[in-house]
Coordinates of C-alpha atoms in Angstrom, one line a residue:
M1 CA 23.7 103.3 85.5
G2 CA 24.9 107.2 85.7
Q3 CA 25.8 106.8 89.5
F4 CA 27.8 103.4 88.7
I5 CA 30.4 105.3 86.2
P6 CA 31.4 107.5 88.5
E7 CA 31.4 105.2 91.4
N8 CA 34.2 102.9 89.1
K9 CA 35.8 106.4 88.7
K10 CA 36.6 106.5 92.3
I11 CA 37.3 103.2 92.6
I12 CA 39.9 103.4 89.6
F13 CA 41.6 106.3 90.9
V14 CA 41.9 104.9 94.5
F15 CA 43.5 101.7 93.1
V16 CA 45.8 104.1 90.8
C17 CA 46.8 106.1 93.9
I18 CA 47.5 103.2 96.0
L19 CA 49.3 101.4 93.0
V20 CA 51.8 104.3 92.7
I21 CA 52.2 105.1 96.5
L22 CA 53.3 101.0 96.5
L23 CA 55.8 101.9 93.4
F24 CA 56.9 105.2 95.7
F25 CA 57.8 103.2 98.8
M26 CA 59.5 100.3 96.6
T27 CA 61.3 102.7 95.2
L28 CA 62.4 104.2 98.5
F29 CA 62.9 100.9 100.1
L30 CA 65.5 99.9 97.2
M31 CA 67.3 103.8 97.3
R32 CA 67.3 103.1 101.4
A33 CA 69.4 99.9 100.5
Q34 CA 71.7 101.0 98.0
L35 CA 72.3 104.3 100.2
K36 CA 73.0 101.8 103.0
E37 CA 75.3 99.8 101.4
Q38 CA 77.1 102.9 100.1
A39 CA 77.5 104.5 103.9
I40 CA 79.1 101.2 104.7
E41 CA 81.6 101.4 101.7
N42 CA 82.3 105.2 102.6
Y43 CA 82.9 103.8 105.7
C44 CA 85.3 100.9 105.5
L45 CA 87.4 103.1 102.5
I46 CA 87.7 105.7 105.7
A47 CA 88.4 103.0 108.3
E48 CA 91.3 101.4 106.1
E49 CA 92.8 105.0 106.3
K50 CA 92.8 104.7 109.7
R51 CA 94.5 101.5 110.1
Q52 CA 97.2 102.4 107.7
A53 CA 97.7 105.5 109.2
A54 CA 98.3 104.0 112.9
E55 CA 100.5 101.1 111.4
E56 CA 102.4 104.2 109.9
L57 CA 103.0 105.9 113.3
I58 CA 104.3 102.3 114.7
N59 CA 106.7 102.2 112.3
Q60 CA 107.9 105.3 112.5
C61 CA 108.4 104.4 116.4
L62 CA 110.5 101.5 115.2
V63 CA 112.3 103.4 113.2
K64 CA 113.5 106.2 115.6
A65 CA 114.1 103.4 118.0
T66 CA 116.5 101.7 115.5
M67 CA 118.3 104.7 115.0
L68 CA 119.3 105.2 118.6
S69 CA 120.6 101.3 118.5
D70 CA 122.5 101.6 115.7
L71 CA 124.7 103.8 117.8
Q72 CA 126.5 100.8 119.2
E73 CA 129.6 102.4 121.5
M74 CA 128.4 105.4 123.3
T75 CA 129.3 107.4 125.9
Y76 CA 126.6 108.8 128.4
S77 CA 126.6 112.3 126.7
E78 CA 126.2 110.6 123.1
Y79 CA 123.8 108.7 124.5
M80 CA 121.8 111.9 126.0
S81 CA 122.4 113.7 122.5
G82 CA 120.6 110.7 120.6
I83 CA 117.6 111.1 123.3
E84 CA 117.5 115.3 122.6
A85 CA 117.0 114.3 119.1
L86 CA 114.4 112.0 119.8
Q87 CA 112.4 114.4 121.6
N88 CA 111.9 116.4 118.6
L89 CA 109.3 113.9 117.2
D90 CA 105.7 114.2 116.9
F91 CA 105.0 112.2 119.5
S92 CA 106.2 112.4 123.6
L93 CA 109.1 110.2 124.2
C94 CA 108.4 109.2 127.9
F95 CA 111.6 107.3 129.0
A96 CA 114.6 105.7 127.5
L97 CA 116.8 102.8 129.1
R98 CA 119.5 101.3 127.0
Y99 CA 119.8 97.7 129.3
I100 CA 122.9 95.5 129.1
E101 CA 123.6 91.9 130.2
D102 CA 120.6 92.5 132.3
K103 CA 121.7 95.7 133.9
P104 CA 120.6 99.4 133.2
L105 CA 123.6 101.4 131.9
F106 CA 121.9 104.7 130.4
I107 CA 118.5 105.6 131.6
W108 CA 116.7 108.9 130.6
Q109 CA 112.9 110.0 132.2
K110 CA 110.4 112.3 131.5
D111 CA 109.2 111.6 135.0
E112 CA 109.7 109.4 138.2
A113 CA 107.3 106.8 136.6
D114 CA 108.2 103.2 137.9
I115 CA 109.6 101.8 134.7
K116 CA 110.3 98.6 135.7
E117 CA 107.3 96.9 135.0
Y118 CA 108.4 97.3 130.9
I119 CA 111.8 95.7 131.4
D120 CA 109.9 92.4 129.9
L121 CA 112.7 92.1 127.4
P122 CA 111.4 90.0 124.2
E123 CA 112.2 86.5 123.3
N124 CA 114.2 87.3 119.7
P125 CA 117.1 89.4 120.1
A126 CA 117.5 89.9 116.6
T127 CA 115.0 92.4 115.4
A128 CA 113.2 95.4 117.1
E129 CA 109.9 94.3 119.0
Y130 CA 107.3 96.4 120.3
R131 CA 104.5 96.4 122.5
I132 CA 101.3 98.7 123.0
I133 CA 100.4 99.5 126.6
K134 CA 97.1 101.3 127.5
E135 CA 97.3 103.4 130.9
T136 CA 94.9 105.8 132.4
G137 CA 97.1 108.6 131.2
G138 CA 97.1 107.4 127.6
T139 CA 98.7 104.9 125.0
K140 CA 102.2 104.2 124.8
V141 CA 104.5 102.0 122.5
V142 CA 107.3 100.5 124.2
V143 CA 109.9 99.4 121.8
Y144 CA 112.6 97.1 122.5
S145 CA 115.4 97.5 120.0
P146 CA 118.9 95.0 120.0
V147 CA 121.9 96.4 120.7
F148 CA 124.5 94.5 119.0
H149 CA 128.4 94.1 119.9
E150 CA 130.3 92.0 117.4
N151 CA 127.5 90.9 115.4
K152 CA 126.3 89.3 118.7
A153 CA 123.1 90.9 120.7
V154 CA 124.2 91.9 124.0
G155 CA 121.3 94.1 125.5
Y156 CA 118.6 96.3 124.3
D157 CA 117.4 99.9 124.0
I158 CA 113.7 99.9 125.3
L159 CA 112.2 103.6 124.5
A160 CA 108.3 104.2 125.4
L161 CA 106.7 106.7 123.5
D162 CA 103.6 108.3 124.0
I163 CA 101.3 108.0 120.7
S164 CA 97.9 109.2 122.7
G165 CA 98.0 112.9 120.6
K166 CA 98.1 110.8 117.2
L167 CA 95.6 108.9 118.6
A168 CA 93.5 111.7 119.2
E169 CA 94.2 113.5 115.4
L170 CA 92.8 110.0 114.2
S171 CA 89.9 110.2 115.9
G172 CA 88.6 113.3 114.0
E173 CA 85.1 113.3 112.5
G174 CA 83.8 111.6 115.1
F175 CA 85.5 108.1 115.1
I176 CA 86.9 106.4 117.9
I177 CA 90.3 104.9 117.4
T178 CA 92.0 102.8 120.0
F179 CA 94.2 99.8 120.2
L180 CA 92.7 96.1 121.4
S181 CA 95.1 93.6 122.9
P182 CA 94.4 90.5 121.4
E183 CA 94.3 89.4 125.2
N184 CA 91.9 91.6 126.6
S185 CA 88.2 90.4 126.5
A186 CA 86.9 93.4 124.9
A187 CA 88.8 91.9 121.7
K188 CA 86.9 88.6 121.9
N189 CA 83.8 90.1 121.2
F190 CA 85.1 90.9 117.4
K191 CA 86.0 89.2 114.5
P192 CA 88.6 91.1 112.5
G193 CA 87.4 93.0 109.3
I194 CA 83.5 92.2 110.1
I195 CA 81.4 95.5 110.3
Y196 CA 79.3 95.8 113.3
E197 CA 76.6 98.2 112.4
K198 CA 75.1 98.8 115.8
Y199 CA 77.3 97.7 118.7
E200 CA 76.7 99.2 121.9
L201 CA 79.7 101.4 123.3
N202 CA 79.4 103.7 126.3
Q203 CA 75.5 102.9 126.1
L204 CA 75.5 104.0 122.4
N205 CA 75.2 102.4 119.0
Y206 CA 78.2 102.4 117.1
T207 CA 79.4 101.0 113.7
C208 CA 82.5 99.2 114.8
V209 CA 85.3 97.2 112.7
V210 CA 88.5 95.8 114.3
K211 CA 91.2 95.8 112.0
P212 CA 94.6 94.1 112.5
V213 CA 97.6 96.2 112.5
K214 CA 101.4 94.8 111.8
G215 CA 99.2 91.1 112.0
K216 CA 100.4 91.6 115.9
E217 CA 98.0 94.3 117.4
L218 CA 93.9 95.0 116.7
L219 CA 92.5 98.5 116.1
L220 CA 89.4 99.2 117.1
I221 CA 87.9 101.8 114.8
A222 CA 84.2 102.9 115.7
K223 CA 82.2 105.6 114.6
L224 CA 78.0 106.6 115.8
S225 CA 75.8 104.6 114.1
G226 CA 73.4 107.6 113.4
E227 CA 76.9 109.2 112.0
V228 CA 77.4 107.1 109.2
F229 CA 74.1 105.9 108.3
S230 CA 72.6 109.6 108.4
C231 CA 72.4 109.8 104.8
V232 CA 69.9 106.9 105.0
T233 CA 67.8 108.3 107.7
E234 CA 68.1 111.6 106.3
M235 CA 66.6 110.0 102.9
T236 CA 63.8 108.0 104.8
V237 CA 62.3 111.0 106.4
F238 CA 62.5 112.7 103.1
G239 CA 61.0 110.1 101.3
L240 CA 58.4 110.1 104.0
A241 CA 57.3 113.8 103.7
A242 CA 57.5 113.4 99.8
A243 CA 55.2 110.4 100.1
L244 CA 52.7 112.9 101.1
L245 CA 53.3 115.3 98.7
F246 CA 53.4 112.6 95.5
I247 CA 49.9 112.0 95.7
V248 CA 49.2 115.5 94.6
L249 CA 52.4 116.4 92.5
H250 CA 53.5 113.0 91.8
L251 CA 55.9 114.5 88.7
G252 CA 58.1 115.8 92.0
L253 CA 59.2 111.9 92.2
I254 CA 61.2 112.4 89.0
K255 CA 63.5 115.1 90.1
M256 CA 63.8 113.5 93.5
V257 CA 65.3 110.3 92.3
I258 CA 67.5 112.1 89.9
D259 CA 69.2 114.5 92.4
V260 CA 69.7 111.3 94.9
I261 CA 71.2 109.0 92.1
R262 CA 73.5 112.2 91.7
E263 CA 74.3 112.8 94.9
I264 CA 75.2 108.8 95.3
S265 CA 77.2 109.1 92.3
C266 CA 79.5 112.4 93.3
S267 CA 79.6 110.7 97.0
R268 CA 81.0 107.5 95.9
E269 CA 83.7 109.1 93.4
T270 CA 84.6 111.4 96.0
Y271 CA 85.4 108.4 98.4
M272 CA 86.4 106.6 96.1
N273 CA 89.2 109.2 94.8
Y274 CA 90.1 109.8 98.7
A275 CA 90.8 106.1 98.8
N276 CA 92.9 105.7 95.5
Y277 CA 94.8 108.9 95.0
D278 CA 97.5 109.9 98.0
F279 CA 96.2 113.5 99.1
L280 CA 99.9 114.8 99.2
T281 CA 101.5 113.5 96.1
G282 CA 98.6 112.8 93.7
A283 CA 100.4 109.5 93.1
Y284 CA 98.3 105.9 93.6
T285 CA 97.4 104.7 97.1
R286 CA 98.4 101.2 98.8
V287 CA 94.4 100.5 98.6
F288 CA 94.2 101.1 94.9
F289 CA 97.4 98.9 94.7
N290 CA 96.0 95.8 96.5
H291 CA 92.9 96.3 94.5
W292 CA 94.9 96.3 91.3
I293 CA 96.4 93.3 92.2
K294 CA 93.0 91.6 92.6
G295 CA 92.0 92.7 89.1
R296 CA 95.0 92.0 87.1
N297 CA 95.3 88.1 87.7
D298 CA 96.4 87.8 84.0
V299 CA 99.4 90.3 83.8
L300 CA 101.9 88.0 83.9
N301 CA 100.6 85.8 81.1
E302 CA 100.5 89.1 79.0
C303 CA 104.2 90.8 79.2
K304 CA 106.8 91.2 81.8
L305 CA 106.4 93.2 84.9
V306 CA 109.0 94.7 86.6
V307 CA 108.8 96.6 90.3
A308 CA 111.1 99.5 91.3
M309 CA 111.6 100.8 95.0
L310 CA 112.4 104.5 94.9
D311 CA 113.1 106.8 98.0
V312 CA 114.0 110.5 98.4
D313 CA 117.6 110.8 99.6
Y314 CA 118.1 112.8 102.6
L315 CA 114.6 113.5 103.3
K316 CA 114.8 113.6 107.2
M317 CA 117.7 116.1 106.7
I318 CA 115.5 118.2 104.7
N319 CA 112.5 118.3 107.1
D320 CA 114.6 118.8 110.1
T321 CA 116.8 121.9 108.4
F322 CA 114.1 123.3 105.8
G323 CA 110.7 122.3 107.6
H324 CA 108.3 119.6 106.8
K325 CA 106.5 122.1 104.4
A326 CA 109.2 121.8 102.3
G327 CA 109.9 118.0 102.7
D328 CA 106.2 117.8 101.3
D329 CA 107.0 119.7 98.4
V330 CA 110.0 117.8 97.7
L331 CA 107.6 115.0 97.4
K332 CA 105.2 116.7 95.4
F333 CA 107.7 117.4 92.9
I334 CA 109.2 114.0 92.9
S335 CA 105.9 112.2 92.6
G336 CA 104.8 114.9 89.5
T337 CA 108.1 114.5 87.8
L338 CA 107.7 110.4 87.7
V339 CA 103.9 110.6 86.5
N340 CA 104.8 113.2 84.0
S341 CA 108.0 111.2 82.8
L342 CA 106.7 107.7 82.6
R343 CA 104.0 105.9 80.3
K344 CA 100.2 106.4 81.2
H345 CA 100.0 102.4 82.2
D346 CA 103.0 102.4 84.4
L347 CA 101.9 102.7 87.9
V348 CA 102.9 105.1 90.3
V349 CA 102.0 104.3 94.2
R350 CA 103.5 106.2 97.2
F351 CA 104.3 102.9 99.1
G352 CA 104.7 104.5 102.5
G353 CA 106.6 108.1 103.9
D354 CA 109.0 109.1 101.4
E355 CA 109.0 105.8 99.4
F356 CA 107.3 105.0 95.9
I357 CA 107.0 102.1 94.0
I358 CA 106.6 101.7 90.0
L359 CA 105.6 99.3 88.2
F360 CA 106.7 98.7 84.8
E361 CA 105.0 96.2 82.1
G362 CA 106.3 94.7 78.9
L363 CA 109.9 96.2 79.5
N364 CA 113.3 94.9 80.7
T365 CA 115.7 95.9 83.7
E366 CA 118.1 97.3 81.4
K367 CA 115.2 99.9 79.7
I368 CA 114.2 100.7 82.9
H369 CA 117.6 101.4 84.3
K370 CA 118.0 103.9 81.6
I371 CA 114.7 105.4 82.1
L372 CA 115.0 106.1 85.6
N373 CA 118.7 107.6 85.2
R374 CA 117.2 109.8 82.7
I375 CA 114.5 110.7 85.5
K376 CA 117.3 111.4 88.3
Q377 CA 118.7 113.6 85.8
Q378 CA 115.4 115.4 85.5
I379 CA 114.8 115.9 89.0
A380 CA 118.6 117.2 89.1
D381 CA 117.9 119.6 86.2
G382 CA 114.6 120.9 87.2
N383 CA 115.3 121.2 91.2
P384 CA 113.5 124.0 92.0
F385 CA 114.6 124.3 95.6
D386 CA 117.7 125.8 97.4
F387 CA 119.2 122.7 98.2
D388 CA 120.3 119.5 96.3
I389 CA 117.4 116.5 95.9
S390 CA 118.2 113.0 94.7
I391 CA 116.5 109.8 94.8
S392 CA 117.6 106.2 95.0
Y393 CA 116.0 103.2 93.5
G394 CA 116.5 99.3 93.3
L395 CA 114.6 97.0 90.4
E396 CA 113.2 93.5 90.5
E397 CA 111.3 91.2 87.9
V398 CA 108.1 90.1 89.4
E399 CA 107.4 86.3 88.5
A400 CA 104.1 85.8 90.0
L401 CA 101.4 88.3 91.3
E402 CA 100.8 86.1 94.2
T403 CA 104.6 86.8 95.2
I404 CA 104.6 90.9 94.4
Y405 CA 105.6 91.7 98.0
D406 CA 108.5 89.7 98.0
S407 CA 109.5 91.1 95.0
I408 CA 109.2 94.3 96.3
K409 CA 110.8 93.5 99.5
K410 CA 114.0 92.6 97.2
A411 CA 113.5 95.8 95.1
D412 CA 113.8 97.4 98.3
E413 CA 116.9 95.9 99.6
K414 CA 118.8 96.8 96.5
M415 CA 117.4 100.5 96.8
Y416 CA 119.1 100.4 100.2
A417 CA 122.4 99.1 98.8
N418 CA 122.3 101.7 96.2
K419 CA 121.4 104.6 98.8
R420 CA 124.4 103.3 100.9
R421 CA 127.1 103.1 97.8
N422 CA 125.6 106.8 96.7
K423 CA 126.8 107.8 100.1
L424 CA 130.2 106.2 100.1
E425 CA 131.0 108.1 96.4
T426 CA 129.6 111.1 97.8
N427 CA 131.8 110.8 100.7
S428 CA 134.9 109.6 99.1
V429 CA 134.2 113.0 96.8

């Protein structure tokens, strides 16, 4: 009987140890699942930022090409002056061609490359179109911007801009960023928006996602799976090592769980701030704005909603004259003035470049005009720079959240009308 009791103690001890180990591995399994989910979420947030940056890059190409086409009647020297201005862009201009009535009028080339393959004019002559062309030497955006004469499209300005350097910058932090043509055979292997945790590229496993850019091109965003899920791997190795120590020092488990949960929370908060707040101005981002729309389906039933589109006047001239650092400081000053002058629940969103949108709840347009005119005066009075700064804006009431982007477009049109009116008044003075 005396030998039976110690034997029972051994069995109980073994049973307790096995139970504790099972509980530990169950906890480890749940933590791995949570870490993996968090890693995918972090990857999605950064991938969306990369997509927005690529879309903004194409928008810049379209804007610069349109600026050249706005100069409809020009001599060869004037055209070359416009080309010289375009060469000050952050990306390289490869060639420019004014094609009028099926004939080249003006041509500028950086090298002796054959440009005949690029003269494939779009069917719609009313608006600027673009194509992404991938070559051995890099990636180009070819823009076809219509030239009008007496309100009739008579030809195109064709510009090829090398964006390889900008794509290389986007490919930092171990990412691969490249455009896929929808007709490309590789594009057929992906469904847009789907996360592929392990996809073989260059004989290595990558975590990939394909996102549409401007509803036309496909952008492949990839990163080594080992880097994306490094926290999961590290957690697994650490967990297995801790399991061996846990049998003797089981109290260490409590501290480890607390530290890991705290690390997860901090990581989540960091990436949420990265996605929700613009790093330069501190205003909300479009990612936050899209999430806000989805979460506020009842807002129009509660009160009136008005959107204001706001733009910084002459920012390009400020950048060209005083440098981009001065332009960035102007954007920060404008954003700070807006946030400090509005109510806490009025949303200030950096919509792109030097454009902001503001969402006002429960105010009519007359009251909002007074508020924004007061802010314009505050900007003028508190101007810390050695040059004048001002803003233009347009207002539009939101009828339904489903059509809020239509309201933003109308506010944008009113803002540009206001900007043109201000220029006319300034020139007349």
